[in-house]
Coordinates of C-alpha atoms and ligand atoms in Angstrom, one line a residue:
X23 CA 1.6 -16.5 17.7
X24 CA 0.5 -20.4 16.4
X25 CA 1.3 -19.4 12.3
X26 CA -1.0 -22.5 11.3
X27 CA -4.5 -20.6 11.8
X28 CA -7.2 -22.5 11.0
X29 CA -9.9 -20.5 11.3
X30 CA -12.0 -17.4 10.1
X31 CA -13.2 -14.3 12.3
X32 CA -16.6 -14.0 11.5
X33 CA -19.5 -12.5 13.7
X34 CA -17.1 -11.7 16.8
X35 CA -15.7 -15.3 17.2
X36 CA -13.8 -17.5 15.3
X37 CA -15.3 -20.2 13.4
X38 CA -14.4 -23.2 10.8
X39 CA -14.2 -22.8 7.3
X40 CA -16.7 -24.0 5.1
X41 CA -14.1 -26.3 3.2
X42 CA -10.6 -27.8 4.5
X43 CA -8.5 -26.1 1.8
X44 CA -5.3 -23.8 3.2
X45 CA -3.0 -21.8 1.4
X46 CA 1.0 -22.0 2.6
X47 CA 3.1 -19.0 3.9
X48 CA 6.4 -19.3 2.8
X49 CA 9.5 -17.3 3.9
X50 CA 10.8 -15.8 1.3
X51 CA 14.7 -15.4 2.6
X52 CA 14.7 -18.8 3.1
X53 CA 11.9 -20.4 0.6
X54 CA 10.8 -22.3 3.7
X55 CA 7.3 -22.8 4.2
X56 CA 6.4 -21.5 7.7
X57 CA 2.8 -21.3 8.3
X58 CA -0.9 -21.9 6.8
X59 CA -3.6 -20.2 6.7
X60 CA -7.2 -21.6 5.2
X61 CA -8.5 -21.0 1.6
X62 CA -12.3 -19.2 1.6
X63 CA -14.7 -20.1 -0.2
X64 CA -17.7 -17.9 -1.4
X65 CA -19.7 -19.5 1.4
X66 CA -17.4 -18.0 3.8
X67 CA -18.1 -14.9 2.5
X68 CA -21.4 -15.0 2.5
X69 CA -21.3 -15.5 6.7
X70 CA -18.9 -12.6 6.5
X71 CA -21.2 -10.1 4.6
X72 CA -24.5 -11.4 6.8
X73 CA -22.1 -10.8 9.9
X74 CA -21.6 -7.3 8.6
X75 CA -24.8 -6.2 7.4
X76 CA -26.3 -7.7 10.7
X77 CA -24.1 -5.5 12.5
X78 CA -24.5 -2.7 10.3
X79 CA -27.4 -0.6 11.6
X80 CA -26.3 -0.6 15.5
X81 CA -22.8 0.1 14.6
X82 CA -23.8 3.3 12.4
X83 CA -25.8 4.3 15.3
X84 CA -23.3 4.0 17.8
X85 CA -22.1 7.2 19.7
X86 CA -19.1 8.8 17.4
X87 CA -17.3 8.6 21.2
X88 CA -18.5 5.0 21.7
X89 CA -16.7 3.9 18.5
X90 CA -13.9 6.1 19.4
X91 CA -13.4 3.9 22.4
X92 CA -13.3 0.8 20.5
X93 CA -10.7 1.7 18.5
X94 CA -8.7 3.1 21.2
X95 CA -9.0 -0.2 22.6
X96 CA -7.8 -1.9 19.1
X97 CA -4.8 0.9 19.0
X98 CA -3.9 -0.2 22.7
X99 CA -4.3 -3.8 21.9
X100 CA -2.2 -3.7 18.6
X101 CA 0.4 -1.5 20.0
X102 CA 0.7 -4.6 22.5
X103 CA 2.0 -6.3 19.4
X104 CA 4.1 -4.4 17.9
X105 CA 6.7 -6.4 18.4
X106 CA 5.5 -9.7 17.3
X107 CA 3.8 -7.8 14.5
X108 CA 7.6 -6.6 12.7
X109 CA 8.9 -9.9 13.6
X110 CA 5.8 -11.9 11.3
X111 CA 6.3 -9.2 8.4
X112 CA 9.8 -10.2 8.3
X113 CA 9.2 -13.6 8.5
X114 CA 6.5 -13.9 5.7
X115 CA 7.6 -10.5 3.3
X116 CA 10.9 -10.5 4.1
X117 CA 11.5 -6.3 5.2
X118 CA 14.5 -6.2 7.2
X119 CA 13.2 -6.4 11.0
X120 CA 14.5 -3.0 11.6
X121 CA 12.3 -1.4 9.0
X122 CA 9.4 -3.2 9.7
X123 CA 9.3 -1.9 13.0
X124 CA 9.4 1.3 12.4
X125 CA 7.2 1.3 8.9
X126 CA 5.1 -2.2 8.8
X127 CA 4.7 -2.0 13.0
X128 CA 4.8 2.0 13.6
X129 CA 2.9 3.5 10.5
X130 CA -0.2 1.0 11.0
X131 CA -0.1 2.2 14.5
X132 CA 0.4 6.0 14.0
X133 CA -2.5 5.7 10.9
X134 CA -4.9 3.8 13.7
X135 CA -4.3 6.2 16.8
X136 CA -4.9 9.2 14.3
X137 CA -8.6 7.8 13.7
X138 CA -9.3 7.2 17.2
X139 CA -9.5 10.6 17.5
X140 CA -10.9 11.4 14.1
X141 CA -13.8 9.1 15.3
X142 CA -14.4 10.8 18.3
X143 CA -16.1 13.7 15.9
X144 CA -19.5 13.2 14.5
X145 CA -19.1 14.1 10.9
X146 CA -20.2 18.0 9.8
X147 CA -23.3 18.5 8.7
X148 CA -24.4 21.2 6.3
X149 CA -27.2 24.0 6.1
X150 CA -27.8 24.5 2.2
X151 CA -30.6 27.0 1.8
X152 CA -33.8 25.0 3.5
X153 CA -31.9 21.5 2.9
X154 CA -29.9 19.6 5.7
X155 CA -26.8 18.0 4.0
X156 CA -26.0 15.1 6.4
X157 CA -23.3 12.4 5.9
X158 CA -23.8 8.5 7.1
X159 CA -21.6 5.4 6.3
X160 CA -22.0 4.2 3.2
X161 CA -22.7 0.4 4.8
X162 CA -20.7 -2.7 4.5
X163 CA -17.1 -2.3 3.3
X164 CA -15.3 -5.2 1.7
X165 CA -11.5 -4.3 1.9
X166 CA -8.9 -6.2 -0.7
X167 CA -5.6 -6.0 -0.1
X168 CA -2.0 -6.5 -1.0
X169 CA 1.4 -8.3 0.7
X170 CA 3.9 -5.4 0.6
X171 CA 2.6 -3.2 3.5
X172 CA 0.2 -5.6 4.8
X173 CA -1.0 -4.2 8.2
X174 CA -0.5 -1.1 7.0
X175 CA -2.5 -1.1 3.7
X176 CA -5.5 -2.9 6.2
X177 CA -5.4 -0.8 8.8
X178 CA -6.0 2.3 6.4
X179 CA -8.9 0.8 5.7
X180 CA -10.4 -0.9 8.5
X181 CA -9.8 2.0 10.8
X182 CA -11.8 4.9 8.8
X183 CA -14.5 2.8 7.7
X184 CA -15.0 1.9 11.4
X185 CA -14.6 5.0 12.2
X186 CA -17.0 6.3 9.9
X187 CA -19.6 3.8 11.3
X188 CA -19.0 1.0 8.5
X189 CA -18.7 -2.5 8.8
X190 CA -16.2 -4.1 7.4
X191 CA -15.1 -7.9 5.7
X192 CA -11.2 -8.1 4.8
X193 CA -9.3 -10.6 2.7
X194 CA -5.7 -10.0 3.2
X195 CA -3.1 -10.6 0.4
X196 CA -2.3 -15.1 0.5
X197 CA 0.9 -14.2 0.2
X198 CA 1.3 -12.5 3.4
X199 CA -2.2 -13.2 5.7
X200 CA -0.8 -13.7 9.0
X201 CA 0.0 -10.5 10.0
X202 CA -4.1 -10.1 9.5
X203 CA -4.5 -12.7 12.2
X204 CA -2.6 -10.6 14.7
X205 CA -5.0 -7.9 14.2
X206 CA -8.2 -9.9 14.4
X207 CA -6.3 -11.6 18.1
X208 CA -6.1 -7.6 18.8
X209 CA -10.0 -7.1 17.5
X210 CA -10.7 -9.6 19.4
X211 CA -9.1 -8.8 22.6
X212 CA -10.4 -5.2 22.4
X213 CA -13.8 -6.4 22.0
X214 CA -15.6 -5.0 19.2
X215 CA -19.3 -5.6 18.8
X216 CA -20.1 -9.2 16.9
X217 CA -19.9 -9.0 12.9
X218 CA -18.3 -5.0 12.7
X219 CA -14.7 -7.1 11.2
X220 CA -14.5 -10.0 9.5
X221 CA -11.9 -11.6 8.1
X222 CA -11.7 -14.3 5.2
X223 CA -8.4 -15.0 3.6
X224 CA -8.0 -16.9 0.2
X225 CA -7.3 -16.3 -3.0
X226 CA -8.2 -13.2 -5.7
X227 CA -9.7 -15.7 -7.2
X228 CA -12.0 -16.8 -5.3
X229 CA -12.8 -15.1 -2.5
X230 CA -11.9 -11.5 -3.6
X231 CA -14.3 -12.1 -6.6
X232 CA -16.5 -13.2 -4.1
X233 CA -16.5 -10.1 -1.7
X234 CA -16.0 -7.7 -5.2
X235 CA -19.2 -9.0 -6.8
X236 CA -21.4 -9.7 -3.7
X237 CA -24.6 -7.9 -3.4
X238 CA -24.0 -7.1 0.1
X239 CA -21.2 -5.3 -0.6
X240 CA -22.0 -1.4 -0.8
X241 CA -18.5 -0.5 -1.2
X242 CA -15.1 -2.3 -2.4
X243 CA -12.0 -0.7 -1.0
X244 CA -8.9 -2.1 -3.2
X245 CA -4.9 -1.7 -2.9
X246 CA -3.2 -3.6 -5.3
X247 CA -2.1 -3.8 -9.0
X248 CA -3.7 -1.8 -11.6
X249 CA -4.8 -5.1 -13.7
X250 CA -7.2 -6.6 -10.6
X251 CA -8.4 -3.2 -9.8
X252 CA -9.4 -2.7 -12.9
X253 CA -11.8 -6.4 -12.6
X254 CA -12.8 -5.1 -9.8
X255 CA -14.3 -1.9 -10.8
X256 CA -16.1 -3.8 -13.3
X257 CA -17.2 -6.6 -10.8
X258 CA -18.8 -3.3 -8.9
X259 CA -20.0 -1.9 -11.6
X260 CA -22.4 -4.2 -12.1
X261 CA -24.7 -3.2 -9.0
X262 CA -23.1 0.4 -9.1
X263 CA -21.0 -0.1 -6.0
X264 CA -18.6 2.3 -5.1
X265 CA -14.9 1.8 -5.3
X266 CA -12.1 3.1 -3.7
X267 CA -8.6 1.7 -5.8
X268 CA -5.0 2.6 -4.0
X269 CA -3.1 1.0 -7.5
X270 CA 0.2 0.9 -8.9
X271 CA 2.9 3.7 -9.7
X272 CA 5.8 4.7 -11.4
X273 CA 6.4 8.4 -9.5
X274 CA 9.4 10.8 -10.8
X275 CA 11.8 12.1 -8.4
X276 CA 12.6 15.5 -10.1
X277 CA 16.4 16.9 -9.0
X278 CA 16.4 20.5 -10.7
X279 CA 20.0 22.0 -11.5
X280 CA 20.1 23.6 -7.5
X281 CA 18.9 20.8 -5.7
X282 CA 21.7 19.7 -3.0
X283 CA 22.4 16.5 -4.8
X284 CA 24.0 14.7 -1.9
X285 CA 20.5 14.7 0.1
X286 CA 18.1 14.5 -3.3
X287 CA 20.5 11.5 -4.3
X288 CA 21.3 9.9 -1.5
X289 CA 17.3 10.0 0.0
X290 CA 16.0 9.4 -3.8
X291 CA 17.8 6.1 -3.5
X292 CA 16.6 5.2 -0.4
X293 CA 12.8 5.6 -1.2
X294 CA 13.2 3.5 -4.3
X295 CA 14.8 1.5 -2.6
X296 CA 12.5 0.8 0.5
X297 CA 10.7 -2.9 1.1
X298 CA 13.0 -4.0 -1.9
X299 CA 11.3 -1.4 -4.3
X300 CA 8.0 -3.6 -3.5
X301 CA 6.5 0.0 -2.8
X302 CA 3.5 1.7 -4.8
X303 CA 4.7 5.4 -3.9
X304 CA 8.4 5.0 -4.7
X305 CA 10.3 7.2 -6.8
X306 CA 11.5 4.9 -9.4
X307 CA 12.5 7.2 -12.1
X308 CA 14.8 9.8 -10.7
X309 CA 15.2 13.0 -13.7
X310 CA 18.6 14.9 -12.9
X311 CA 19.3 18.1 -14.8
X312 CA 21.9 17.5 -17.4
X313 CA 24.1 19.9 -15.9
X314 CA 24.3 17.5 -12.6
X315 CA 23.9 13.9 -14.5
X316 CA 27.3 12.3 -14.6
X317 CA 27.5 13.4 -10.7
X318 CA 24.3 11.9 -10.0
X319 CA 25.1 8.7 -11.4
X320 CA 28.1 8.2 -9.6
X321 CA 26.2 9.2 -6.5
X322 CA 23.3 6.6 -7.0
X323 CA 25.5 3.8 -7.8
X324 CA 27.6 4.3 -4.7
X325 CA 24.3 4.9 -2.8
X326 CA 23.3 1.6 -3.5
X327 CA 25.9 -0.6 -2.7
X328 CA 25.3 0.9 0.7
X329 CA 22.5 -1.4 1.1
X330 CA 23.7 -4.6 2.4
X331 CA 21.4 -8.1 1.3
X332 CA 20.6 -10.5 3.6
X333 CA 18.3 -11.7 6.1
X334 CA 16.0 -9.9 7.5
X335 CA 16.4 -10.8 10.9
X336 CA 20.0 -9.4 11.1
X337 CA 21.1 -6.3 11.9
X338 CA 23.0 -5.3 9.6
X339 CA 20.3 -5.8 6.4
X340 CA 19.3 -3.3 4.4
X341 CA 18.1 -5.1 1.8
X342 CA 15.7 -8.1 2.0
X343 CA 14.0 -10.7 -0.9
X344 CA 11.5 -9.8 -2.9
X345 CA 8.1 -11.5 -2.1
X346 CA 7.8 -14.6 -4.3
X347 CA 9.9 -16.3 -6.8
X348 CA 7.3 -15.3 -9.8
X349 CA 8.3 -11.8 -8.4
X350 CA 11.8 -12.1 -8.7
X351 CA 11.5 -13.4 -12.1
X352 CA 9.8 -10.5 -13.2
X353 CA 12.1 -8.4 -11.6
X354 CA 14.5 -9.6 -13.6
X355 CA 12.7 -9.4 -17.0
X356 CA 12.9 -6.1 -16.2
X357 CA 16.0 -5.7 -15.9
X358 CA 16.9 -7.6 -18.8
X359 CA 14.4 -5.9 -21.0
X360 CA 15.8 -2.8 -20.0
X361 CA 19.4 -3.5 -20.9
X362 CA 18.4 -4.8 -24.2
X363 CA 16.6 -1.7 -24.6
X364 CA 19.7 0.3 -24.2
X365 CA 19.9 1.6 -20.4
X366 CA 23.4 1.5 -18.9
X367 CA 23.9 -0.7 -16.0
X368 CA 25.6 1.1 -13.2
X369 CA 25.3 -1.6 -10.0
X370 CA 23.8 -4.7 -9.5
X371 CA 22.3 -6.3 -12.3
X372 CA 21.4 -10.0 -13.0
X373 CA 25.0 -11.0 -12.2
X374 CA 25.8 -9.4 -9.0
X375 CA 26.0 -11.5 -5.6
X376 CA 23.1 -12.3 -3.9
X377 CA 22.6 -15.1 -1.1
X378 CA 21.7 -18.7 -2.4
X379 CA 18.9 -19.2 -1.1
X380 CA 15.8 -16.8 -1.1
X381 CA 14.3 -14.6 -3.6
X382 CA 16.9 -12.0 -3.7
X383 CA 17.4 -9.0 -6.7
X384 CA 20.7 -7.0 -5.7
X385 CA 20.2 -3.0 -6.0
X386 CA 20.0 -2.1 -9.2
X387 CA 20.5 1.3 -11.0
X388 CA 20.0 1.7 -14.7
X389 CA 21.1 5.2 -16.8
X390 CA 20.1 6.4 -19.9
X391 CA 16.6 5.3 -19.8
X392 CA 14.6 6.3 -22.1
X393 CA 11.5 7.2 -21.0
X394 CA 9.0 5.8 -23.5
X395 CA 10.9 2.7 -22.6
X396 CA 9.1 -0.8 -20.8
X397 CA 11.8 0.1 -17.7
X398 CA 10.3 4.4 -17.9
X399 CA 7.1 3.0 -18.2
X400 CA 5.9 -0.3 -16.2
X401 CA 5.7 -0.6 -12.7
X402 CA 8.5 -3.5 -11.9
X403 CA 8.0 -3.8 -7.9
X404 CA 11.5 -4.7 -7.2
X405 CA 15.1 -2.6 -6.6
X406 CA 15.2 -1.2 -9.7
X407 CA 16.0 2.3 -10.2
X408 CA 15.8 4.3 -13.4
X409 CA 17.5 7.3 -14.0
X410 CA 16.8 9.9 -17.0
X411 CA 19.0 13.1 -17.9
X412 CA 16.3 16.1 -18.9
X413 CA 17.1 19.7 -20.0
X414 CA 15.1 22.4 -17.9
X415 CA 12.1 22.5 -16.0
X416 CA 9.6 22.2 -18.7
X417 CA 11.3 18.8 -19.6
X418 CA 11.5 17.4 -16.5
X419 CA 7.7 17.9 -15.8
X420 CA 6.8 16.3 -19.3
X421 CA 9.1 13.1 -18.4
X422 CA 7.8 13.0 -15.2
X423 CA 4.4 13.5 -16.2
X424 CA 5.1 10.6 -19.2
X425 CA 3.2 7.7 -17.4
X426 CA 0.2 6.1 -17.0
X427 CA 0.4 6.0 -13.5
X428 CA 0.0 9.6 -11.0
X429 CA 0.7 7.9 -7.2
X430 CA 3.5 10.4 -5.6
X431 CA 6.4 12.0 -6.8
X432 CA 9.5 14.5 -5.6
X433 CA 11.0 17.7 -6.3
X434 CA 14.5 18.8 -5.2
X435 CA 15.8 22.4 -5.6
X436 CA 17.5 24.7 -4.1
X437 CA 14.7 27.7 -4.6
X438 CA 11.2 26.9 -3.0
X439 CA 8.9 28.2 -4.9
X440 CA 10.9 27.4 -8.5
X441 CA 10.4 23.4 -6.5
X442 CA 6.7 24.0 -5.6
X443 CA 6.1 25.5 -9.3
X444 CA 7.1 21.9 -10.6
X445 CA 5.1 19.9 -8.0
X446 CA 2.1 22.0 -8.9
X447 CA 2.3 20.6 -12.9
X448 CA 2.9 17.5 -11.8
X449 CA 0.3 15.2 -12.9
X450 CA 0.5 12.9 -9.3
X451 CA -1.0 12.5 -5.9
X452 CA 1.6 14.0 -3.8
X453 CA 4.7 15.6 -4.0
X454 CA 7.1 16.3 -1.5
X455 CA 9.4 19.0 -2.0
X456 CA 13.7 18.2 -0.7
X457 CA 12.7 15.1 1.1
X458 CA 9.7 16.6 3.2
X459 CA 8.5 13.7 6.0
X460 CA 5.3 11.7 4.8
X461 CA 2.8 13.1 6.7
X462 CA -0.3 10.2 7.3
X463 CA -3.1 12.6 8.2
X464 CA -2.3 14.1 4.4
X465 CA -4.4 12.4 1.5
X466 CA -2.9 9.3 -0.1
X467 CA -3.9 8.1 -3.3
X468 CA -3.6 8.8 -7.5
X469 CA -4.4 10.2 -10.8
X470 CA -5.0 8.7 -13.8
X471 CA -4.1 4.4 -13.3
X472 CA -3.0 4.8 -9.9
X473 CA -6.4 4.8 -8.7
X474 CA -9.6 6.5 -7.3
X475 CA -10.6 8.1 -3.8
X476 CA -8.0 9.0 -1.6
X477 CA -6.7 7.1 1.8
X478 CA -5.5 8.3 5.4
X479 CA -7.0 11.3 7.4
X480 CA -10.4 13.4 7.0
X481 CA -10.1 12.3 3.2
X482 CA -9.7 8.4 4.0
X483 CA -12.8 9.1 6.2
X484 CA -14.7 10.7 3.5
X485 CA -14.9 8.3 1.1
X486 CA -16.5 5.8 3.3
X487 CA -19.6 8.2 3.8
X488 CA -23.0 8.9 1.9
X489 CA -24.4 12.4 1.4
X490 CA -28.4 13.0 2.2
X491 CA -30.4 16.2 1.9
X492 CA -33.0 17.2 3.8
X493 CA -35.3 19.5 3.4
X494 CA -37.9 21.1 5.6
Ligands
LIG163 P1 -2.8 -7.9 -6.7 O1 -3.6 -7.0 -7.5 O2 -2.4 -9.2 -7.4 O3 -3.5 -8.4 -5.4 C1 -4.0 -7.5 -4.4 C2 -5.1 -8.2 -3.7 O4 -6.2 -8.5 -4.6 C3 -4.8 -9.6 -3.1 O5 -5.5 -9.7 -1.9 C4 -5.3 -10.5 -4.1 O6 -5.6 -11.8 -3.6 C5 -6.6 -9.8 -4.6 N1 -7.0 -10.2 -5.9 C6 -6.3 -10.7 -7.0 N2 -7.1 -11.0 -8.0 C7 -8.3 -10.6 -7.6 C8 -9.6 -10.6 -8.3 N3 -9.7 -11.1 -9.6 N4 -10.7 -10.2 -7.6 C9 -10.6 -9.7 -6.4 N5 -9.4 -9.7 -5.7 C10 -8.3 -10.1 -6.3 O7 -1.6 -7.1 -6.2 P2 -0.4 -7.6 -5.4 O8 0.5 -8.4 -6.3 O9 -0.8 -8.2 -4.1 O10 0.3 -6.2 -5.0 C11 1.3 -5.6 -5.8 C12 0.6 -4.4 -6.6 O11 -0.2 -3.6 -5.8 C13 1.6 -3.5 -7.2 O12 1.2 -3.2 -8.5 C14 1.5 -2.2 -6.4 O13 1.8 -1.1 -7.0 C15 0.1 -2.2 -6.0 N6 0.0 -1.5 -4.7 C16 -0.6 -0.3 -4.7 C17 -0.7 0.4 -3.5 C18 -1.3 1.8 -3.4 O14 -1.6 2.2 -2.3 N7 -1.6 2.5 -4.5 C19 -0.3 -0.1 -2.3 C20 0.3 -1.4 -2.4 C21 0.4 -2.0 -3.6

């Protein structure tokens, strides 16, 4: 794929920006730059929602089956991709090839082929007394999103709104837009009706306060941090939009005093420390019964000097950068804070190795964190794990459930139902219980700061949908 695109997708073709301005892609293993994408403009918006609210009333009328086939064609002309699509993740976020082509290539793929069918299925209607509740798409969807799953966090999107017979206009993350392009080549290819996608990248600035405060826009879908989605609900607000916000987290892996610590340890470690800890859902507090602690610690440390750093396109890389240099810095604040606020370093740290060049953090786990504390409490967004000693049950759910944020979460025992007993006070989105499998038909999304509306399967769907009543 040419990574200097210089053009938007806009009514089914692709067409010049209204100004010449382009944002850089840079590597972040190497700090290279390595492609360019252009910088939208409100007027470039503007097409984009008169694309989609031209195409709109056709596309909501469209045979549930009909749209079913379109997406099968986009899932057939992604899956075509999937190769080129891990490699470009690599290249511009960094996540070692290997995982991106099971997680940034497979899930996007897996989430798309589940709405195929999904779309195939009119939604239910309703008989309430002498009313007829049906459901219709809620109109044009403009979907925000961020770099550190970013085909993924798009497709979730694009895929049930279409689905649900929305149209769609997408600005993907500046940070990490060419991945996007892929997928519009694949919209493209699979030929979906004229102005149903349309893509503008640019900045939050100014093109995702354009799309968030357009009048066109019945419905902002946002994944990101909890600041922007917070300007965001307000920028909707204002013509009483709906929102949909997939936000930040801060989620508690809970080992109880039975848990087989090996597996709750060892697996703990690895989801906090997936896409260098650039991951809303991971577990970045792990709580270990006091009985277990000093084991635990010794565990996690060794854990995570499993996890080789390097670049992304070798084999034997666990571990790549971090996104951007501003995100290694403040990383590292973290990490400094946290010492300074009395957490024991166990590995890693400012000091360790990493490679010279690139924006590298080595793994990092911190004990004795006290959970009030900035490290407890802020979402850092890098490989940084925190780990907190509790007593019994009842004070591991109120240090879990210590936090602003409510995204996802864990529970490790040895007795199920003491296991689901915890996950059911949690205070979080999901739970999974001794290191169930994600499951991406299941709803994804958060309580409290982590967001509103949930994404992936009949719930994703949902929330792109009005409700009518009819009575006769
Ligand atoms: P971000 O909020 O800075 O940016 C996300 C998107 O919003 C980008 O496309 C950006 O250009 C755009 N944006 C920025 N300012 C905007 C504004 N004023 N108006 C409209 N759009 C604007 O987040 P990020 O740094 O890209 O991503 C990291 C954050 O996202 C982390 O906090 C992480 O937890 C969160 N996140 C949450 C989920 C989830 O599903 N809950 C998933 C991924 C990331």
């Amino acid at each position: 794929m040419d990574l200097h695109r210089t053009a938007f997708y806009l009514d089914g073709r692709w067409v010049s920006p209204a100004a010449d301005d382009t944002i850089s892609v840079e590597n972040p293993a190497t700090e290279q730059l390595v492609g360019s994408v252009p910088a939208g403009t409100a007027a470039d918006v503007d097409r984009a929602v008169a694309a989609a609210h031209t195409a709109f009333e056709s596309w909501a009328a469209t045979d549930p089956a009909d749209r079913a086939a379109a997406l099968d064609r986009l899932h057939a002309a992604l899956t075509a991709r999937t190769d080129e699509i891990a490699r470009i993740v690599a290249l511009e976020l960094g996540t070692p090839l290997k995982v991106a082509t099971r997680v940034q290539a497979g899930l996007p793929l897996t989430v798309l082929r589940g709405y195929v069918e999904l779309a195939a299925a009119p939604p239910a209607t309703q008989r309430v007394g002498h009313s007829l509740v049906v459901r219709e798409p809620i109109g044009v969807v403009g979907a925000i999103t961020p770099w550190n799953y970013p085909l993924h966090q798009v497709v979730a999107k694009l895929a049930p709104a279409l689905a649900a017979g929305c149209t769609v206009v997408l600005k993907p993350s500046e940070l990490t837009p060419l991945v996007a392009y892929l997928l519009f080549d694949a919209v493209d290819e699979a030929g979906l009706p004229p102005g149903v996608v349309n893509l503008v990248t640019g900045t939050g600035a100014v093109v995702g306060e354009a799309i968030a405060g357009h009048d066109g826009v019945d419905m902002v879908s946002f994944t990101g941090s909890t600041g922007t989605g917070r300007r965001i609900s307000h920028l909707a607000a204002d013509r009483i939009a709906r929102v949909a916000l997939e936000l930040g987290g801060k989620s508690a892996n809970v080992i109880l005093d039975d848990a087989d610590l090996g597996a709750a340890v060892k697996v703990g470690v690895g989801n906090a420390l997936l896409n260098s800890g650039q991951t809303c859902a991971a577990w970045t507090r792990m709580l270990v019964h006091r009985s277990r602690y000093d084991e635990a610690l010794a565990l996690a440390a060794r854990a995570a000097e499993g996890y080789p750093l390097g670049d992304p396109f070798d084999a034997a890389t666990r571990l790549g950068p971090l996104v951007s240099s501003s995100q290694r810095t403040r990383v590292r604040d973290h990490v400094e804070r946290g010492i300074a606020d009395g957490a024991r370093l166990l590995t890693g740290g400012l000091d360790a190795e990493v490679p010279e060049r690139g924006h590298f953090v080595a793994p990092t786990v911190l004990a004795d964190v006290d959970p009030d504390s900035a490290l407890a409490q802020e979402e850092i967004f890098g490989p940084v794990l925190a780990v907190i000693p509790f007593d019994d049950d009842d004070h591991a759910v109120a240090i879990a459930n210590n936090s602003r944020y409510g995204l996802s979460g864990a529970v490790w025992s040895g007795d199920d139902n003491r296991a689901l007993a915890v996950a059911r006070r949690m205070r979080t989105g999901a739970v999974d219980i001794n290191g169930a499998a994600f499951n991406p038909l299941a709803p994804f999304g958060g309580y409290k700061q982590s967001g509103i509306g949930r994404e992936l399967g009949t719930f994703g769907l949902d929330e792109f949908l009005q409700t009518k009543a009819i009575q006769r």
